[in-house]
JSON list of C-alpha atoms in Angstrom, two decimals:
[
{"chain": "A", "resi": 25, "resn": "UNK", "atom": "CA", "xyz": [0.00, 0.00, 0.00]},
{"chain": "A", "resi": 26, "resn": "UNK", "atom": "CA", "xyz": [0.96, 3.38, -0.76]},
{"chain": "A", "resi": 27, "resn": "UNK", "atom": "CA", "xyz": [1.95, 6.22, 1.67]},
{"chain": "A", "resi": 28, "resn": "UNK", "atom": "CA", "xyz": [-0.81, 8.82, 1.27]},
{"chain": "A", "resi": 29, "resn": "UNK", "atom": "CA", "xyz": [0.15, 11.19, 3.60]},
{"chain": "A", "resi": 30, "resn": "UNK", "atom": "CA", "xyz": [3.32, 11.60, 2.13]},
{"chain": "A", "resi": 31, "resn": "UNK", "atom": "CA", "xyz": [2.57, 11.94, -1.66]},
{"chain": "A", "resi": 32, "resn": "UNK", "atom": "CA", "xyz": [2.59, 8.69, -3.04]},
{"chain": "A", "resi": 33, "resn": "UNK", "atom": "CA", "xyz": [1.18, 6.93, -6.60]},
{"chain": "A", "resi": 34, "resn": "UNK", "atom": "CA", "xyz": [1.80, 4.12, -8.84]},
{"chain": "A", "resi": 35, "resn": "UNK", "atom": "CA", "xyz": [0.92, 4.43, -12.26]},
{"chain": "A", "resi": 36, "resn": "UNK", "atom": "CA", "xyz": [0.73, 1.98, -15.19]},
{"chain": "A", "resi": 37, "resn": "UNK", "atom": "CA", "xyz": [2.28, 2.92, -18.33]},
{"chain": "A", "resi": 38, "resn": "UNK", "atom": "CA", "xyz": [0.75, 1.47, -22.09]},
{"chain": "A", "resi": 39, "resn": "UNK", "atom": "CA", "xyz": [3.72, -0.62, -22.17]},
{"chain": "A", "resi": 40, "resn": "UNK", "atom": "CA", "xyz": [3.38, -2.65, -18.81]},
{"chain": "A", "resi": 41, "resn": "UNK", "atom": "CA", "xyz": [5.50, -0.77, -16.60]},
{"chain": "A", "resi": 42, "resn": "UNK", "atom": "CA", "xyz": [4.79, 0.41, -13.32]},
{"chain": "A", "resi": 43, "resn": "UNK", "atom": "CA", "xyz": [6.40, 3.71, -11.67]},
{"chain": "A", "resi": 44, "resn": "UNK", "atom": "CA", "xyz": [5.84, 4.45, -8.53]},
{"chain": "A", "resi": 45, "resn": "UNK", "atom": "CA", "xyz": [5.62, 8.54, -7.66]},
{"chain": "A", "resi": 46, "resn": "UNK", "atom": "CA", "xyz": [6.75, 9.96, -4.51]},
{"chain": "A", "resi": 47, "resn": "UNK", "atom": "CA", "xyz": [6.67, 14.13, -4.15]},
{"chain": "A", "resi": 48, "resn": "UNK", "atom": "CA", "xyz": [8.02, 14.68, -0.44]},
{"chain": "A", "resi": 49, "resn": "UNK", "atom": "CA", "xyz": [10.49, 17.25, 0.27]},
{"chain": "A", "resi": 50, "resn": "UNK", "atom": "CA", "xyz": [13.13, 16.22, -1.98]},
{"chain": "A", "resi": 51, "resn": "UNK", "atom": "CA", "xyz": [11.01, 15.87, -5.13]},
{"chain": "A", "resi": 52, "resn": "UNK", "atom": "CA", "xyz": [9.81, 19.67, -4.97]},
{"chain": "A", "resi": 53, "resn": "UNK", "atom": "CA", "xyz": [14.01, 20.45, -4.58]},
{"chain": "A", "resi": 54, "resn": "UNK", "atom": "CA", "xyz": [14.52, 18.42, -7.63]},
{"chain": "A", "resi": 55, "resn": "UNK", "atom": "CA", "xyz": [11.37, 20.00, -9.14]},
{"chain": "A", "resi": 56, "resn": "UNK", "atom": "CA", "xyz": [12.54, 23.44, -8.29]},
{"chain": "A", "resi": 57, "resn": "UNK", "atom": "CA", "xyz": [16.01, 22.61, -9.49]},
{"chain": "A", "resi": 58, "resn": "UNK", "atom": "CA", "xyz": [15.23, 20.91, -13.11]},
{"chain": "A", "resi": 59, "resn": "UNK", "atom": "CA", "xyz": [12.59, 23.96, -14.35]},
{"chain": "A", "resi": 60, "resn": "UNK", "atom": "CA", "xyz": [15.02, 26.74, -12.28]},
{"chain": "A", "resi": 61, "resn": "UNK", "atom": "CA", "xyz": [12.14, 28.73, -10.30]},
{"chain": "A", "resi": 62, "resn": "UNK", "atom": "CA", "xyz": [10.51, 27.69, -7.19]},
{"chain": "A", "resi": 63, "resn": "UNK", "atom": "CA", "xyz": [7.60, 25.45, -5.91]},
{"chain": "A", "resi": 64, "resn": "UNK", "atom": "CA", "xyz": [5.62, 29.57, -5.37]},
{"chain": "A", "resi": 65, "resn": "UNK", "atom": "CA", "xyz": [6.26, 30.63, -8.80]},
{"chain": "A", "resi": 66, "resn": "UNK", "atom": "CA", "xyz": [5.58, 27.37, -9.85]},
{"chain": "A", "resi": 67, "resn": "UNK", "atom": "CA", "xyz": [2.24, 26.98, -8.07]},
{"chain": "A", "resi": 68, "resn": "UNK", "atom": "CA", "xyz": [1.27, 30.92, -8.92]},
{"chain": "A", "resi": 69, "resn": "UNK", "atom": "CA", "xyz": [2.13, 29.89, -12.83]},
{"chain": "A", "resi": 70, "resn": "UNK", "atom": "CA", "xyz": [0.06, 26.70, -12.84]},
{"chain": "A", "resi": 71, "resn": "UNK", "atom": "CA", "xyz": [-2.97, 28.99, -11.06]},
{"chain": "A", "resi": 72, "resn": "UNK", "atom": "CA", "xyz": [-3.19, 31.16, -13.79]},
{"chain": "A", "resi": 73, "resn": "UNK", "atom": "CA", "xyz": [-2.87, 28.92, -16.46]},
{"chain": "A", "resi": 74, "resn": "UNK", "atom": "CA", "xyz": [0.80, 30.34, -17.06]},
{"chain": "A", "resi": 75, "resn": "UNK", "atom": "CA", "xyz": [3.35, 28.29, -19.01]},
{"chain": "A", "resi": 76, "resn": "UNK", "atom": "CA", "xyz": [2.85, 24.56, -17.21]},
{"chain": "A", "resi": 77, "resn": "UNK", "atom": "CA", "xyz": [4.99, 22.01, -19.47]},
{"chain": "A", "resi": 78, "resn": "UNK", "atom": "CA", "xyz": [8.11, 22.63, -18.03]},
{"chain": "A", "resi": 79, "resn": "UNK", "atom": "CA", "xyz": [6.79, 23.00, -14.61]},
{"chain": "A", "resi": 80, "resn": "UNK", "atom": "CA", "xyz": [4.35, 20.05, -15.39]},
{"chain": "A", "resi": 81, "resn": "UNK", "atom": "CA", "xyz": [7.48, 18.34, -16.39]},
{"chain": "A", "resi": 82, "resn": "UNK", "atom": "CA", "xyz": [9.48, 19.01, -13.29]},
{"chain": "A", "resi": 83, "resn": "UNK", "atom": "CA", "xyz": [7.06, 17.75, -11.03]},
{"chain": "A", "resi": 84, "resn": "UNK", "atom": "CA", "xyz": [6.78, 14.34, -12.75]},
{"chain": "A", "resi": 85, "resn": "UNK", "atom": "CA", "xyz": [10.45, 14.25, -12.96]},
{"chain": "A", "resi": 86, "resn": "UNK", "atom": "CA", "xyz": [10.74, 15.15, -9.16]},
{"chain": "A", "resi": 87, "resn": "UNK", "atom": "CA", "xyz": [8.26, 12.53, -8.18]},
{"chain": "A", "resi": 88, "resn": "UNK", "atom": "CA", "xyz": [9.90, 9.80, -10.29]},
{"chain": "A", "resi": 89, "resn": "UNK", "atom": "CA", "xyz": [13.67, 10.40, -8.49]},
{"chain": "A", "resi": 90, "resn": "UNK", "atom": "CA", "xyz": [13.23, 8.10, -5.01]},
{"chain": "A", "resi": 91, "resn": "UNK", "atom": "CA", "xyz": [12.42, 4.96, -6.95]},
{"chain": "A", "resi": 92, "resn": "UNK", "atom": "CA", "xyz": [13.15, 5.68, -10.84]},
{"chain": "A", "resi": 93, "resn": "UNK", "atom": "CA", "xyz": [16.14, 7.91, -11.01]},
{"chain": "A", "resi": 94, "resn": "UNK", "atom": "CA", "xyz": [17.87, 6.60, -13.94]},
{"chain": "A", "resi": 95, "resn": "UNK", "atom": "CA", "xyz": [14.95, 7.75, -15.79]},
{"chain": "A", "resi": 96, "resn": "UNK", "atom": "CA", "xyz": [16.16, 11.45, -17.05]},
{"chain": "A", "resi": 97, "resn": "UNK", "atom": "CA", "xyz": [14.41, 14.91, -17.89]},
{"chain": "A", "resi": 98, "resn": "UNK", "atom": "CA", "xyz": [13.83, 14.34, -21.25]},
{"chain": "A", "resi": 99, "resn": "UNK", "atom": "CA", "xyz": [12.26, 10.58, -20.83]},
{"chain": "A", "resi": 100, "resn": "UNK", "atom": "CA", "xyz": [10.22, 12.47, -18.26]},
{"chain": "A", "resi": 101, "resn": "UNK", "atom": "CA", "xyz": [8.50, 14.88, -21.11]},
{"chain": "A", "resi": 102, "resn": "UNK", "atom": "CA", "xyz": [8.79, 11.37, -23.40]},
{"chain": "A", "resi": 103, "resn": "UNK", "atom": "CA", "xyz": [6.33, 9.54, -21.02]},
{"chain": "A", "resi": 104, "resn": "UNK", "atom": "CA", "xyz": [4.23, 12.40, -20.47]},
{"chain": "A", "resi": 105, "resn": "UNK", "atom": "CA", "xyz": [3.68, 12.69, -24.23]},
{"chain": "A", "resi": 106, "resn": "UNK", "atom": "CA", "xyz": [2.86, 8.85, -24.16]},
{"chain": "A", "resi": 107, "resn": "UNK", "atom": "CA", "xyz": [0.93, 8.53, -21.18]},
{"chain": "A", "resi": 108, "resn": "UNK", "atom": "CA", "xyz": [-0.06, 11.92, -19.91]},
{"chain": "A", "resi": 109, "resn": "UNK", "atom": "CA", "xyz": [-3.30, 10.72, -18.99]},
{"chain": "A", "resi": 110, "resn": "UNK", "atom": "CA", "xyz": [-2.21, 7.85, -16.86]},
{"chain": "A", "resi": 111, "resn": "UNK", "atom": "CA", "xyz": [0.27, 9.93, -15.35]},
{"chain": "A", "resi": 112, "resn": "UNK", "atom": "CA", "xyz": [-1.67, 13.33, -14.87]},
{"chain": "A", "resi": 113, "resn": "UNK", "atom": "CA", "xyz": [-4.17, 11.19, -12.62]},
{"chain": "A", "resi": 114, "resn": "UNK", "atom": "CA", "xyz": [-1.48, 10.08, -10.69]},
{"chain": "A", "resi": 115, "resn": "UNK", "atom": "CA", "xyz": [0.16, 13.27, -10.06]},
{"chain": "A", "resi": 116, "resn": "UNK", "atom": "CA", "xyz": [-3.34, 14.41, -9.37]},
{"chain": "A", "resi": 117, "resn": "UNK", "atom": "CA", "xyz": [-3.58, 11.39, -6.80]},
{"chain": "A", "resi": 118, "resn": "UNK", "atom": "CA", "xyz": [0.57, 12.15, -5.51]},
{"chain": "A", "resi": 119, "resn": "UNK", "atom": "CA", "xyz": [-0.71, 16.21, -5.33]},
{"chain": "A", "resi": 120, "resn": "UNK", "atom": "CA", "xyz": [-3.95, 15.85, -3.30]},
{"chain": "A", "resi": 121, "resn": "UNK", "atom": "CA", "xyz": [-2.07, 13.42, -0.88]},
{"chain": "A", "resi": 122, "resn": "UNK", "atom": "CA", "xyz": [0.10, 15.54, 0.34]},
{"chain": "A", "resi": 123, "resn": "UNK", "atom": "CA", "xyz": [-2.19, 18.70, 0.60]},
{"chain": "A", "resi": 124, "resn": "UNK", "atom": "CA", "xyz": [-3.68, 16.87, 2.94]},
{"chain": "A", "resi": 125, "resn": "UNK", "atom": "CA", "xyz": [-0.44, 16.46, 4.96]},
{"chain": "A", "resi": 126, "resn": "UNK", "atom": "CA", "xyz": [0.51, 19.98, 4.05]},
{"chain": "A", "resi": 127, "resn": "UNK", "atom": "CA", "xyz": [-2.84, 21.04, 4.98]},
{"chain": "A", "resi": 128, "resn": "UNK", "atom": "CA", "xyz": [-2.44, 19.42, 8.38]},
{"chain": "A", "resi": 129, "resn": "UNK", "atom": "CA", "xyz": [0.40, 20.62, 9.74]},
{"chain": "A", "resi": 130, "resn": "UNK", "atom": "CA", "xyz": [2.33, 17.26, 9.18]},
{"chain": "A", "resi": 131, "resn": "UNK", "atom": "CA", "xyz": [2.13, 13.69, 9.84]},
{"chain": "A", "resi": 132, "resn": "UNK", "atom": "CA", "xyz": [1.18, 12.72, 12.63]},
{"chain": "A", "resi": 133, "resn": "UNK", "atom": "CA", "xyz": [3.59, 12.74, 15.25]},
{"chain": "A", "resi": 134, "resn": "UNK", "atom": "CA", "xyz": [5.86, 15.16, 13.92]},
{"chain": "A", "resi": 135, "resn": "UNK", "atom": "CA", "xyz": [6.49, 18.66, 15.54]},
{"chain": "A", "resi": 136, "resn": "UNK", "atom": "CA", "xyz": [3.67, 21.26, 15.15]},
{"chain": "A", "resi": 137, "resn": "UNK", "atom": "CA", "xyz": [4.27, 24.13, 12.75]},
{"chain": "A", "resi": 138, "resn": "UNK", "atom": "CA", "xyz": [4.63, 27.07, 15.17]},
{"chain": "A", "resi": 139, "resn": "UNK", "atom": "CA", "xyz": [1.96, 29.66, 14.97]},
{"chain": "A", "resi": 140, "resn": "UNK", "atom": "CA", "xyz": [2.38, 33.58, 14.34]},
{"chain": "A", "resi": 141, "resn": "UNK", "atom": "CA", "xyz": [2.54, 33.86, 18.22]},
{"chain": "A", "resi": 142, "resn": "UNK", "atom": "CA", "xyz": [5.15, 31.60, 18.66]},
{"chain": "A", "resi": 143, "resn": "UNK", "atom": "CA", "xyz": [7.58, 32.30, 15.79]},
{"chain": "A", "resi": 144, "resn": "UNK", "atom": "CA", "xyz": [9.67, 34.79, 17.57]},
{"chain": "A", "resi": 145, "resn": "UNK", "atom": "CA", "xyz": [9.57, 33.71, 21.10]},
{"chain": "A", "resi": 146, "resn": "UNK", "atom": "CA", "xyz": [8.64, 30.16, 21.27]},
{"chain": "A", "resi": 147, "resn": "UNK", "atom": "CA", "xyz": [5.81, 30.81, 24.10]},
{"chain": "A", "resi": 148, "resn": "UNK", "atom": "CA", "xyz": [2.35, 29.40, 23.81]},
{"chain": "A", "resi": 149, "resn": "UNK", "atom": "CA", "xyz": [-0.17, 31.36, 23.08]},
{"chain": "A", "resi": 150, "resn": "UNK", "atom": "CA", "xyz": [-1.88, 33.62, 25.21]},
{"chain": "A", "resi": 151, "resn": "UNK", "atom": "CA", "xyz": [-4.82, 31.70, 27.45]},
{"chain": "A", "resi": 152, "resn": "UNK", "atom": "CA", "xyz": [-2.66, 28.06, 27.64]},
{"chain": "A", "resi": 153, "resn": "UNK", "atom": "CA", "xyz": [-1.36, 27.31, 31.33]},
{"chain": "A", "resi": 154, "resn": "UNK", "atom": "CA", "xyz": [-1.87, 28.89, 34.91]},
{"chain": "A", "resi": 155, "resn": "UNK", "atom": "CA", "xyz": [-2.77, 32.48, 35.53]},
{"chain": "A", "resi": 156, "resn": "UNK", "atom": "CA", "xyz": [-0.45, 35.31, 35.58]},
{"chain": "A", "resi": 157, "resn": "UNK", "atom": "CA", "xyz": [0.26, 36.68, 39.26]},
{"chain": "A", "resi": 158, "resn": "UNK", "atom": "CA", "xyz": [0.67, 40.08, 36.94]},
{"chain": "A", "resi": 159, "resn": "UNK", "atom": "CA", "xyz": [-3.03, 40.18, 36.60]},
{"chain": "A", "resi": 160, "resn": "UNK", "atom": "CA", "xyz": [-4.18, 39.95, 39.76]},
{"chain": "A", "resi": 161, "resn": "UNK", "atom": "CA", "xyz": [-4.16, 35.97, 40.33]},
{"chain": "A", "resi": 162, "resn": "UNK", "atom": "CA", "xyz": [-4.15, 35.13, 43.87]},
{"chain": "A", "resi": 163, "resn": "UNK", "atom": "CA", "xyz": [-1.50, 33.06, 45.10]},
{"chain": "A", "resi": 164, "resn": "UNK", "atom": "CA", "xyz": [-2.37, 30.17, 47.32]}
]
């Protein structure tokens, strides 16, 4: 079974061969790397229906690396032209996966993303703990 959380798809190609697609952290860097912008302009540019082959291309690439890495940039744009279908549901699949991690805060058991309120000093947020003598708290 695939890891959801984490980003993960196999797809069948029209000649037989299964790849299975991971995008986790080190997919986007290769992503980022093999189209030369990063995963905001890339995500901005694929919002407004800006110029997504290269970007498309990137991603598939990126997500192919963990498990298929001899396969290179240009097979990557070869397979897309040859089973873009196949492969644009799986990315679709690999993409919504790990939204939902992204969209979570993380797996499960990881660290929590600190909030606004936390960033700078590390404290909890105001209202978590014991009161403040400062405001009038009686000791006892």
């Amino acid at each position: 079974m695939m890891n959801a959380i984490r980003g993960e798809a196999k797809v069948t190609l029209a000649d037989g061969r299964v790849l299975h697609l991971v995008r986790d952290f080190n997919a986007l860097a290769v992503a980022e790397e093999a189209c030369g912008s990063n995963m905001q302009a890339i995500g901005a540019s694929i919002a407004k229906g800006g110029p997504v082959m290269r970007f498309t291309r990137a991603l598939f690439f990126g997500a192919l690396q963990r498990h298929h890495s001899e396969i290179s940039l240009d097979e990557a744009g070869d397979l897309l032209i040859s089973d873009g279908a196949a492969i644009g549901a799986a990315m679709e699949r690999v993409a919504e996966a790990s939204a939902v991690q992204d969209a979570g805060g993380g797996r499960k058991g990881s660290a929590r993303p600190r909030t606004a309120k936390t960033q700078k000093t590390g404290a909890p947020k105001a209202g978590i703990g014991t009161r403040s003598s400062l405001r009038g708290a009686k000791k006892g």
